[in-house]
JSON list of C-alpha atoms in Angstrom, two decimals:
[
{"chain": "A", "resi": 1, "resn": "UNK", "atom": "CA", "xyz": [36.80, -0.10, -24.22]},
{"chain": "A", "resi": 2, "resn": "UNK", "atom": "CA", "xyz": [38.38, 1.65, -27.16]},
{"chain": "A", "resi": 3, "resn": "UNK", "atom": "CA", "xyz": [41.97, 0.60, -26.48]},
{"chain": "A", "resi": 4, "resn": "UNK", "atom": "CA", "xyz": [43.47, -2.78, -27.26]},
{"chain": "A", "resi": 5, "resn": "UNK", "atom": "CA", "xyz": [43.77, -4.89, -24.14]},
{"chain": "A", "resi": 6, "resn": "UNK", "atom": "CA", "xyz": [46.70, -7.13, -23.42]},
{"chain": "A", "resi": 7, "resn": "UNK", "atom": "CA", "xyz": [46.74, -10.81, -22.58]},
{"chain": "A", "resi": 8, "resn": "UNK", "atom": "CA", "xyz": [46.57, -10.22, -18.80]},
{"chain": "A", "resi": 9, "resn": "UNK", "atom": "CA", "xyz": [43.62, -7.83, -19.02]},
{"chain": "A", "resi": 10, "resn": "UNK", "atom": "CA", "xyz": [41.65, -10.12, -21.32]},
{"chain": "A", "resi": 11, "resn": "UNK", "atom": "CA", "xyz": [42.39, -13.11, -19.10]},
{"chain": "A", "resi": 12, "resn": "UNK", "atom": "CA", "xyz": [41.28, -11.18, -16.01]},
{"chain": "A", "resi": 13, "resn": "UNK", "atom": "CA", "xyz": [38.02, -10.14, -17.68]},
{"chain": "A", "resi": 14, "resn": "UNK", "atom": "CA", "xyz": [37.32, -13.71, -18.82]},
{"chain": "A", "resi": 15, "resn": "UNK", "atom": "CA", "xyz": [38.06, -15.17, -15.37]},
{"chain": "A", "resi": 16, "resn": "UNK", "atom": "CA", "xyz": [36.00, -12.40, -13.76]},
{"chain": "A", "resi": 17, "resn": "UNK", "atom": "CA", "xyz": [33.03, -13.22, -15.99]},
{"chain": "A", "resi": 18, "resn": "UNK", "atom": "CA", "xyz": [33.37, -16.91, -15.11]},
{"chain": "A", "resi": 19, "resn": "UNK", "atom": "CA", "xyz": [33.47, -16.13, -11.38]},
{"chain": "A", "resi": 20, "resn": "UNK", "atom": "CA", "xyz": [30.44, -13.83, -11.61]},
{"chain": "A", "resi": 21, "resn": "UNK", "atom": "CA", "xyz": [28.52, -16.61, -13.34]},
{"chain": "A", "resi": 22, "resn": "UNK", "atom": "CA", "xyz": [29.56, -19.04, -10.59]},
{"chain": "A", "resi": 23, "resn": "UNK", "atom": "CA", "xyz": [27.73, -16.67, -8.22]},
{"chain": "A", "resi": 24, "resn": "UNK", "atom": "CA", "xyz": [24.64, -16.14, -10.38]},
{"chain": "A", "resi": 25, "resn": "UNK", "atom": "CA", "xyz": [23.90, -19.39, -12.18]},
{"chain": "A", "resi": 26, "resn": "UNK", "atom": "CA", "xyz": [23.36, -21.58, -9.08]},
{"chain": "A", "resi": 27, "resn": "UNK", "atom": "CA", "xyz": [20.78, -19.05, -7.83]},
{"chain": "A", "resi": 28, "resn": "UNK", "atom": "CA", "xyz": [18.80, -19.41, -11.04]},
{"chain": "A", "resi": 29, "resn": "UNK", "atom": "CA", "xyz": [19.05, -23.19, -11.03]},
{"chain": "A", "resi": 30, "resn": "UNK", "atom": "CA", "xyz": [18.00, -23.34, -7.36]},
{"chain": "A", "resi": 31, "resn": "UNK", "atom": "CA", "xyz": [14.93, -21.26, -8.21]},
{"chain": "A", "resi": 32, "resn": "UNK", "atom": "CA", "xyz": [13.99, -23.76, -10.93]},
{"chain": "A", "resi": 33, "resn": "UNK", "atom": "CA", "xyz": [14.59, -26.84, -8.76]},
{"chain": "A", "resi": 34, "resn": "UNK", "atom": "CA", "xyz": [12.67, -25.48, -5.76]},
{"chain": "A", "resi": 35, "resn": "UNK", "atom": "CA", "xyz": [10.15, -23.54, -7.85]},
{"chain": "A", "resi": 36, "resn": "UNK", "atom": "CA", "xyz": [6.96, -24.43, -5.94]},
{"chain": "A", "resi": 37, "resn": "UNK", "atom": "CA", "xyz": [8.45, -23.85, -2.50]},
{"chain": "A", "resi": 38, "resn": "UNK", "atom": "CA", "xyz": [10.14, -20.59, -3.52]},
{"chain": "A", "resi": 39, "resn": "UNK", "atom": "CA", "xyz": [6.98, -19.30, -5.22]},
{"chain": "A", "resi": 40, "resn": "UNK", "atom": "CA", "xyz": [4.97, -20.13, -2.10]},
{"chain": "A", "resi": 41, "resn": "UNK", "atom": "CA", "xyz": [7.46, -18.20, 0.04]},
{"chain": "A", "resi": 42, "resn": "UNK", "atom": "CA", "xyz": [7.31, -15.23, -2.35]},
{"chain": "A", "resi": 43, "resn": "UNK", "atom": "CA", "xyz": [3.52, -15.33, -2.07]},
{"chain": "A", "resi": 44, "resn": "UNK", "atom": "CA", "xyz": [3.52, -15.26, 1.73]},
{"chain": "A", "resi": 45, "resn": "UNK", "atom": "CA", "xyz": [3.52, -18.93, 2.80]},
{"chain": "A", "resi": 46, "resn": "UNK", "atom": "CA", "xyz": [4.90, -19.55, 6.30]},
{"chain": "A", "resi": 47, "resn": "UNK", "atom": "CA", "xyz": [8.60, -20.49, 6.59]},
{"chain": "A", "resi": 48, "resn": "UNK", "atom": "CA", "xyz": [9.62, -24.15, 6.40]},
{"chain": "A", "resi": 49, "resn": "UNK", "atom": "CA", "xyz": [12.52, -25.94, 8.04]},
{"chain": "A", "resi": 50, "resn": "UNK", "atom": "CA", "xyz": [15.22, -26.96, 5.52]},
{"chain": "A", "resi": 51, "resn": "UNK", "atom": "CA", "xyz": [18.42, -28.64, 6.74]},
{"chain": "A", "resi": 52, "resn": "UNK", "atom": "CA", "xyz": [17.84, -27.26, 10.24]},
{"chain": "A", "resi": 53, "resn": "UNK", "atom": "CA", "xyz": [17.26, -23.65, 9.11]},
{"chain": "A", "resi": 54, "resn": "UNK", "atom": "CA", "xyz": [14.08, -21.74, 8.45]},
{"chain": "A", "resi": 55, "resn": "UNK", "atom": "CA", "xyz": [13.43, -20.75, 4.84]},
{"chain": "A", "resi": 56, "resn": "UNK", "atom": "CA", "xyz": [12.98, -17.89, 4.51]},
{"chain": "A", "resi": 57, "resn": "UNK", "atom": "CA", "xyz": [14.92, -16.78, 7.57]},
{"chain": "A", "resi": 58, "resn": "UNK", "atom": "CA", "xyz": [12.84, -13.61, 7.86]},
{"chain": "A", "resi": 59, "resn": "UNK", "atom": "CA", "xyz": [9.93, -12.04, 6.06]},
{"chain": "A", "resi": 60, "resn": "UNK", "atom": "CA", "xyz": [10.68, -10.07, 2.90]},
{"chain": "A", "resi": 61, "resn": "UNK", "atom": "CA", "xyz": [9.70, -6.40, 2.68]},
{"chain": "A", "resi": 62, "resn": "UNK", "atom": "CA", "xyz": [6.62, -7.42, 0.67]},
{"chain": "A", "resi": 63, "resn": "UNK", "atom": "CA", "xyz": [5.00, -10.45, -0.91]},
{"chain": "A", "resi": 64, "resn": "UNK", "atom": "CA", "xyz": [4.38, -10.80, -4.62]},
{"chain": "A", "resi": 65, "resn": "UNK", "atom": "CA", "xyz": [0.81, -10.96, -5.97]},
{"chain": "A", "resi": 66, "resn": "UNK", "atom": "CA", "xyz": [1.72, -13.46, -8.73]},
{"chain": "A", "resi": 67, "resn": "UNK", "atom": "CA", "xyz": [4.76, -15.21, -7.27]},
{"chain": "A", "resi": 68, "resn": "UNK", "atom": "CA", "xyz": [5.08, -17.85, -10.01]},
{"chain": "A", "resi": 69, "resn": "UNK", "atom": "CA", "xyz": [5.33, -15.16, -12.68]},
{"chain": "A", "resi": 70, "resn": "UNK", "atom": "CA", "xyz": [7.89, -13.10, -10.74]},
{"chain": "A", "resi": 71, "resn": "UNK", "atom": "CA", "xyz": [9.90, -16.23, -9.90]},
{"chain": "A", "resi": 72, "resn": "UNK", "atom": "CA", "xyz": [9.96, -17.32, -13.54]},
{"chain": "A", "resi": 73, "resn": "UNK", "atom": "CA", "xyz": [11.34, -13.89, -14.50]},
{"chain": "A", "resi": 74, "resn": "UNK", "atom": "CA", "xyz": [13.90, -14.01, -11.68]},
{"chain": "A", "resi": 75, "resn": "UNK", "atom": "CA", "xyz": [15.13, -17.49, -12.66]},
{"chain": "A", "resi": 76, "resn": "UNK", "atom": "CA", "xyz": [15.32, -16.37, -16.29]},
{"chain": "A", "resi": 77, "resn": "UNK", "atom": "CA", "xyz": [17.35, -13.28, -15.34]},
{"chain": "A", "resi": 78, "resn": "UNK", "atom": "CA", "xyz": [19.81, -15.42, -13.40]},
{"chain": "A", "resi": 79, "resn": "UNK", "atom": "CA", "xyz": [20.19, -18.14, -16.04]},
{"chain": "A", "resi": 80, "resn": "UNK", "atom": "CA", "xyz": [20.01, -16.08, -19.25]},
{"chain": "A", "resi": 81, "resn": "UNK", "atom": "CA", "xyz": [22.08, -13.29, -17.72]},
{"chain": "A", "resi": 82, "resn": "UNK", "atom": "CA", "xyz": [24.73, -15.82, -16.71]},
{"chain": "A", "resi": 83, "resn": "UNK", "atom": "CA", "xyz": [24.88, -17.26, -20.22]},
{"chain": "A", "resi": 84, "resn": "UNK", "atom": "CA", "xyz": [25.12, -13.82, -21.81]},
{"chain": "A", "resi": 85, "resn": "UNK", "atom": "CA", "xyz": [27.91, -12.83, -19.41]},
{"chain": "A", "resi": 86, "resn": "UNK", "atom": "CA", "xyz": [29.93, -16.01, -19.82]},
{"chain": "A", "resi": 87, "resn": "UNK", "atom": "CA", "xyz": [29.92, -15.65, -23.61]},
{"chain": "A", "resi": 88, "resn": "UNK", "atom": "CA", "xyz": [30.31, -11.89, -23.41]},
{"chain": "A", "resi": 89, "resn": "UNK", "atom": "CA", "xyz": [27.27, -10.82, -25.44]},
{"chain": "A", "resi": 90, "resn": "UNK", "atom": "CA", "xyz": [25.82, -7.36, -24.65]},
{"chain": "A", "resi": 91, "resn": "UNK", "atom": "CA", "xyz": [27.98, -7.52, -21.55]},
{"chain": "A", "resi": 92, "resn": "UNK", "atom": "CA", "xyz": [27.78, -3.92, -20.39]},
{"chain": "A", "resi": 93, "resn": "UNK", "atom": "CA", "xyz": [24.00, -3.67, -20.49]},
{"chain": "A", "resi": 94, "resn": "UNK", "atom": "CA", "xyz": [23.47, -7.19, -19.11]},
{"chain": "A", "resi": 95, "resn": "UNK", "atom": "CA", "xyz": [25.89, -6.56, -16.22]},
{"chain": "A", "resi": 96, "resn": "UNK", "atom": "CA", "xyz": [24.24, -3.20, -15.40]},
{"chain": "A", "resi": 97, "resn": "UNK", "atom": "CA", "xyz": [20.78, -4.79, -15.49]},
{"chain": "A", "resi": 98, "resn": "UNK", "atom": "CA", "xyz": [21.88, -7.70, -13.29]},
{"chain": "A", "resi": 99, "resn": "UNK", "atom": "CA", "xyz": [23.51, -5.33, -10.79]},
{"chain": "A", "resi": 100, "resn": "UNK", "atom": "CA", "xyz": [20.21, -3.46, -10.44]},
{"chain": "A", "resi": 101, "resn": "UNK", "atom": "CA", "xyz": [18.31, -6.73, -10.20]},
{"chain": "A", "resi": 102, "resn": "UNK", "atom": "CA", "xyz": [20.66, -7.96, -7.43]},
{"chain": "A", "resi": 103, "resn": "UNK", "atom": "CA", "xyz": [20.29, -4.69, -5.50]},
{"chain": "A", "resi": 104, "resn": "UNK", "atom": "CA", "xyz": [16.50, -5.00, -5.76]},
{"chain": "A", "resi": 105, "resn": "UNK", "atom": "CA", "xyz": [16.60, -8.63, -4.58]},
{"chain": "A", "resi": 106, "resn": "UNK", "atom": "CA", "xyz": [18.89, -7.75, -1.66]},
{"chain": "A", "resi": 107, "resn": "UNK", "atom": "CA", "xyz": [16.54, -4.94, -0.67]},
{"chain": "A", "resi": 108, "resn": "UNK", "atom": "CA", "xyz": [13.39, -7.08, -0.87]},
{"chain": "A", "resi": 109, "resn": "UNK", "atom": "CA", "xyz": [14.72, -10.22, 0.79]},
{"chain": "A", "resi": 110, "resn": "UNK", "atom": "CA", "xyz": [17.31, -8.91, 3.22]},
{"chain": "A", "resi": 111, "resn": "UNK", "atom": "CA", "xyz": [16.40, -5.24, 3.70]},
{"chain": "A", "resi": 112, "resn": "UNK", "atom": "CA", "xyz": [14.17, -6.07, 6.66]},
{"chain": "A", "resi": 113, "resn": "UNK", "atom": "CA", "xyz": [17.19, -6.96, 8.78]},
{"chain": "A", "resi": 114, "resn": "UNK", "atom": "CA", "xyz": [16.02, -9.38, 11.42]},
{"chain": "A", "resi": 115, "resn": "UNK", "atom": "CA", "xyz": [19.34, -10.75, 12.55]},
{"chain": "A", "resi": 116, "resn": "UNK", "atom": "CA", "xyz": [22.89, -11.67, 11.64]},
{"chain": "A", "resi": 117, "resn": "UNK", "atom": "CA", "xyz": [21.80, -14.00, 8.83]},
{"chain": "A", "resi": 118, "resn": "UNK", "atom": "CA", "xyz": [20.36, -11.05, 6.90]},
{"chain": "A", "resi": 119, "resn": "UNK", "atom": "CA", "xyz": [23.53, -9.02, 7.44]},
{"chain": "A", "resi": 120, "resn": "UNK", "atom": "CA", "xyz": [25.63, -11.97, 6.20]},
{"chain": "A", "resi": 121, "resn": "UNK", "atom": "CA", "xyz": [23.39, -12.33, 3.14]},
{"chain": "A", "resi": 122, "resn": "UNK", "atom": "CA", "xyz": [23.80, -8.64, 2.30]},
{"chain": "A", "resi": 123, "resn": "UNK", "atom": "CA", "xyz": [27.58, -8.78, 2.77]},
{"chain": "A", "resi": 124, "resn": "UNK", "atom": "CA", "xyz": [27.76, -11.98, 0.71]},
{"chain": "A", "resi": 125, "resn": "UNK", "atom": "CA", "xyz": [25.88, -10.39, -2.22]},
{"chain": "A", "resi": 126, "resn": "UNK", "atom": "CA", "xyz": [27.44, -6.91, -2.33]},
{"chain": "A", "resi": 127, "resn": "UNK", "atom": "CA", "xyz": [30.74, -8.12, -3.89]},
{"chain": "A", "resi": 128, "resn": "UNK", "atom": "CA", "xyz": [28.70, -9.67, -6.71]},
{"chain": "A", "resi": 129, "resn": "UNK", "atom": "CA", "xyz": [27.01, -6.31, -7.31]},
{"chain": "A", "resi": 130, "resn": "UNK", "atom": "CA", "xyz": [30.41, -4.60, -7.30]},
{"chain": "A", "resi": 131, "resn": "UNK", "atom": "CA", "xyz": [31.81, -7.08, -9.82]},
{"chain": "A", "resi": 132, "resn": "UNK", "atom": "CA", "xyz": [28.78, -6.59, -12.07]},
{"chain": "A", "resi": 133, "resn": "UNK", "atom": "CA", "xyz": [29.18, -2.81, -11.91]},
{"chain": "A", "resi": 134, "resn": "UNK", "atom": "CA", "xyz": [32.87, -3.11, -12.82]},
{"chain": "A", "resi": 135, "resn": "UNK", "atom": "CA", "xyz": [31.98, -5.36, -15.74]},
{"chain": "A", "resi": 136, "resn": "UNK", "atom": "CA", "xyz": [29.29, -2.89, -16.82]},
{"chain": "A", "resi": 137, "resn": "UNK", "atom": "CA", "xyz": [31.91, -0.14, -16.95]},
{"chain": "A", "resi": 138, "resn": "UNK", "atom": "CA", "xyz": [34.73, -2.11, -18.62]},
{"chain": "A", "resi": 139, "resn": "UNK", "atom": "CA", "xyz": [32.91, -4.50, -20.91]},
{"chain": "A", "resi": 140, "resn": "UNK", "atom": "CA", "xyz": [33.85, -8.12, -21.56]},
{"chain": "A", "resi": 141, "resn": "UNK", "atom": "CA", "xyz": [37.18, -7.57, -23.26]},
{"chain": "A", "resi": 142, "resn": "UNK", "atom": "CA", "xyz": [38.36, -9.03, -26.54]},
{"chain": "A", "resi": 143, "resn": "UNK", "atom": "CA", "xyz": [37.84, -12.66, -25.55]},
{"chain": "A", "resi": 144, "resn": "UNK", "atom": "CA", "xyz": [34.07, -12.42, -25.91]},
{"chain": "A", "resi": 145, "resn": "UNK", "atom": "CA", "xyz": [31.38, -12.21, -28.55]},
{"chain": "A", "resi": 146, "resn": "UNK", "atom": "CA", "xyz": [31.28, -8.44, -27.96]},
{"chain": "A", "resi": 147, "resn": "UNK", "atom": "CA", "xyz": [35.01, -8.26, -28.67]},
{"chain": "A", "resi": 148, "resn": "UNK", "atom": "CA", "xyz": [34.70, -10.46, -31.73]},
{"chain": "A", "resi": 149, "resn": "UNK", "atom": "CA", "xyz": [31.86, -8.32, -33.09]},
{"chain": "A", "resi": 150, "resn": "UNK", "atom": "CA", "xyz": [33.80, -5.12, -32.41]},
{"chain": "A", "resi": 151, "resn": "UNK", "atom": "CA", "xyz": [36.90, -6.46, -34.23]},
{"chain": "A", "resi": 152, "resn": "UNK", "atom": "CA", "xyz": [34.78, -7.66, -37.12]},
{"chain": "A", "resi": 153, "resn": "UNK", "atom": "CA", "xyz": [33.39, -4.14, -37.69]},
{"chain": "A", "resi": 154, "resn": "UNK", "atom": "CA", "xyz": [36.88, -2.64, -38.02]}
]
Protein backbone atom coordinates (compact mmCIF):
# COMPACT_ATOMS: atom_id res chain seq x y z
CA UNK A 1 0.00 0.00 0.00
CA UNK A 2 1.45 3.33 -0.98
CA UNK A 3 -0.59 5.48 1.40
CA UNK A 4 0.06 5.91 5.10
CA UNK A 5 -2.34 3.86 7.15
CA UNK A 6 -3.88 5.06 10.37
CA UNK A 7 -3.89 3.41 13.77
CA UNK A 8 -7.18 1.57 13.17
CA UNK A 9 -6.11 0.16 9.80
CA UNK A 10 -2.75 -1.03 11.13
CA UNK A 11 -4.41 -2.57 14.17
CA UNK A 12 -6.95 -4.36 11.96
CA UNK A 13 -4.20 -5.75 9.72
CA UNK A 14 -2.19 -6.94 12.72
CA UNK A 15 -5.22 -8.59 14.35
CA UNK A 16 -6.20 -10.09 11.00
CA UNK A 17 -2.74 -11.61 10.58
CA UNK A 18 -2.91 -13.04 14.10
CA UNK A 19 -6.34 -14.57 13.43
CA UNK A 20 -5.20 -16.08 10.13
CA UNK A 21 -2.26 -17.67 11.92
CA UNK A 22 -4.63 -19.07 14.56
CA UNK A 23 -6.30 -20.91 11.66
CA UNK A 24 -3.11 -22.09 9.95
CA UNK A 25 -0.56 -22.87 12.65
CA UNK A 26 -2.55 -25.61 14.45
CA UNK A 27 -2.94 -27.44 11.11
CA UNK A 28 0.82 -27.51 10.66
CA UNK A 29 1.45 -28.60 14.23
CA UNK A 30 -1.20 -31.33 13.95
CA UNK A 31 0.54 -32.63 10.83
CA UNK A 32 3.82 -32.86 12.75
CA UNK A 33 2.28 -34.52 15.83
CA UNK A 34 0.32 -37.09 13.82
CA UNK A 35 2.90 -37.38 11.03
CA UNK A 36 2.91 -41.18 10.60
CA UNK A 37 -0.88 -41.53 10.66
CA UNK A 38 -1.43 -38.57 8.32
CA UNK A 39 1.25 -39.78 5.89
CA UNK A 40 -0.35 -43.23 5.87
CA UNK A 41 -3.73 -41.68 5.08
CA UNK A 42 -2.20 -39.58 2.29
CA UNK A 43 -0.66 -42.77 0.88
CA UNK A 44 -3.96 -44.66 0.82
CA UNK A 45 -4.15 -46.44 4.19
CA UNK A 46 -7.68 -47.33 5.31
CA UNK A 47 -9.46 -44.86 7.63
CA UNK A 48 -9.03 -45.20 11.40
CA UNK A 49 -11.44 -44.33 14.20
CA UNK A 50 -10.31 -41.27 16.19
CA UNK A 51 -12.51 -39.92 19.00
CA UNK A 52 -15.54 -41.67 17.51
CA UNK A 53 -15.01 -40.33 13.96
CA UNK A 54 -13.36 -41.88 10.95
CA UNK A 55 -10.14 -40.23 9.79
CA UNK A 56 -10.22 -39.45 6.97
CA UNK A 57 -13.97 -39.08 6.73
CA UNK A 58 -13.90 -39.80 2.99
CA UNK A 59 -11.31 -40.66 0.39
CA UNK A 60 -9.32 -37.80 -1.12
CA UNK A 61 -9.42 -37.22 -4.87
CA UNK A 62 -6.05 -39.00 -5.16
CA UNK A 63 -3.33 -40.52 -3.01
CA UNK A 64 0.24 -39.25 -2.95
CA UNK A 65 3.09 -41.46 -4.20
CA UNK A 66 5.55 -40.19 -1.55
CA UNK A 67 3.23 -39.12 1.26
CA UNK A 68 5.97 -38.38 3.80
CA UNK A 69 7.62 -35.91 1.43
CA UNK A 70 4.35 -34.17 0.55
CA UNK A 71 3.32 -34.06 4.22
CA UNK A 72 6.66 -32.54 5.24
CA UNK A 73 6.16 -29.80 2.64
CA UNK A 74 2.56 -29.23 3.76
CA UNK A 75 3.53 -28.94 7.44
CA UNK A 76 6.36 -26.58 6.48
CA UNK A 77 3.98 -24.40 4.44
CA UNK A 78 1.59 -24.15 7.39
CA UNK A 79 4.24 -23.45 10.03
CA UNK A 80 6.68 -21.26 8.07
CA UNK A 81 3.85 -19.44 6.31
CA UNK A 82 2.25 -18.71 9.69
CA UNK A 83 5.50 -17.32 11.07
CA UNK A 84 6.07 -15.15 8.00
CA UNK A 85 2.51 -13.81 8.20
CA UNK A 86 2.57 -13.08 11.91
CA UNK A 87 5.76 -11.06 11.58
CA UNK A 88 4.66 -9.57 8.27
CA UNK A 89 7.61 -10.60 6.09
CA UNK A 90 6.91 -10.96 2.33
CA UNK A 91 3.26 -10.87 3.34
CA UNK A 92 1.63 -10.38 -0.05
CA UNK A 93 3.42 -13.25 -1.76
CA UNK A 94 3.18 -15.57 1.26
CA UNK A 95 -0.56 -14.89 1.64
CA UNK A 96 -1.18 -15.47 -2.09
CA UNK A 97 0.82 -18.71 -2.01
CA UNK A 98 -1.01 -19.94 1.11
CA UNK A 99 -4.40 -19.10 -0.42
CA UNK A 100 -3.55 -21.25 -3.44
CA UNK A 101 -2.21 -24.00 -1.18
CA UNK A 102 -5.45 -23.95 0.87
CA UNK A 103 -7.60 -24.11 -2.27
CA UNK A 104 -5.56 -27.09 -3.49
CA UNK A 105 -5.89 -28.84 -0.11
CA UNK A 106 -9.66 -28.20 -0.01
CA UNK A 107 -9.98 -29.61 -3.52
CA UNK A 108 -7.92 -32.73 -2.80
CA UNK A 109 -9.34 -33.59 0.61
CA UNK A 110 -12.90 -32.30 0.43
CA UNK A 111 -13.63 -32.02 -3.29
CA UNK A 112 -14.98 -35.57 -3.41
CA UNK A 113 -18.04 -34.54 -1.40
CA UNK A 114 -19.29 -37.63 0.36
CA UNK A 115 -21.53 -36.04 2.94
CA UNK A 116 -22.21 -33.07 5.18
CA UNK A 117 -18.81 -33.31 6.89
CA UNK A 118 -17.06 -32.47 3.61
CA UNK A 119 -19.41 -29.54 2.99
CA UNK A 120 -18.72 -28.25 6.54
CA UNK A 121 -14.96 -28.60 5.97
CA UNK A 122 -15.17 -26.60 2.75
CA UNK A 123 -17.30 -23.89 4.37
CA UNK A 124 -14.96 -23.79 7.37
CA UNK A 125 -11.88 -23.27 5.17
CA UNK A 126 -13.21 -20.79 2.59
CA UNK A 127 -13.15 -17.80 5.00
CA UNK A 128 -9.45 -18.51 5.62
CA UNK A 129 -8.83 -18.42 1.86
CA UNK A 130 -10.75 -15.14 1.64
CA UNK A 131 -8.73 -13.60 4.46
CA UNK A 132 -5.48 -14.70 2.81
CA UNK A 133 -6.56 -13.17 -0.50
CA UNK A 134 -7.42 -9.89 1.23
CA UNK A 135 -4.04 -9.89 2.94
CA UNK A 136 -2.35 -10.64 -0.39
CA UNK A 137 -4.01 -7.57 -1.88
CA UNK A 138 -3.47 -5.15 1.03
CA UNK A 139 -0.18 -6.25 2.52
CA UNK A 140 0.67 -6.41 6.21
CA UNK A 141 0.49 -2.72 7.02
CA UNK A 142 3.06 -0.63 8.82
CA UNK A 143 3.17 -2.77 11.95
CA UNK A 144 5.18 -5.50 10.24
CA UNK A 145 8.67 -6.24 8.98
CA UNK A 146 7.45 -5.33 5.48
CA UNK A 147 6.30 -1.95 6.79
CA UNK A 148 9.53 -1.40 8.68
CA UNK A 149 11.59 -2.24 5.60
CA UNK A 150 9.46 0.05 3.42
CA UNK A 151 9.86 2.96 5.87
CA UNK A 152 13.58 2.34 6.14
CA UNK A 153 14.02 2.72 2.36
CA UNK A 154 12.38 6.16 2.35
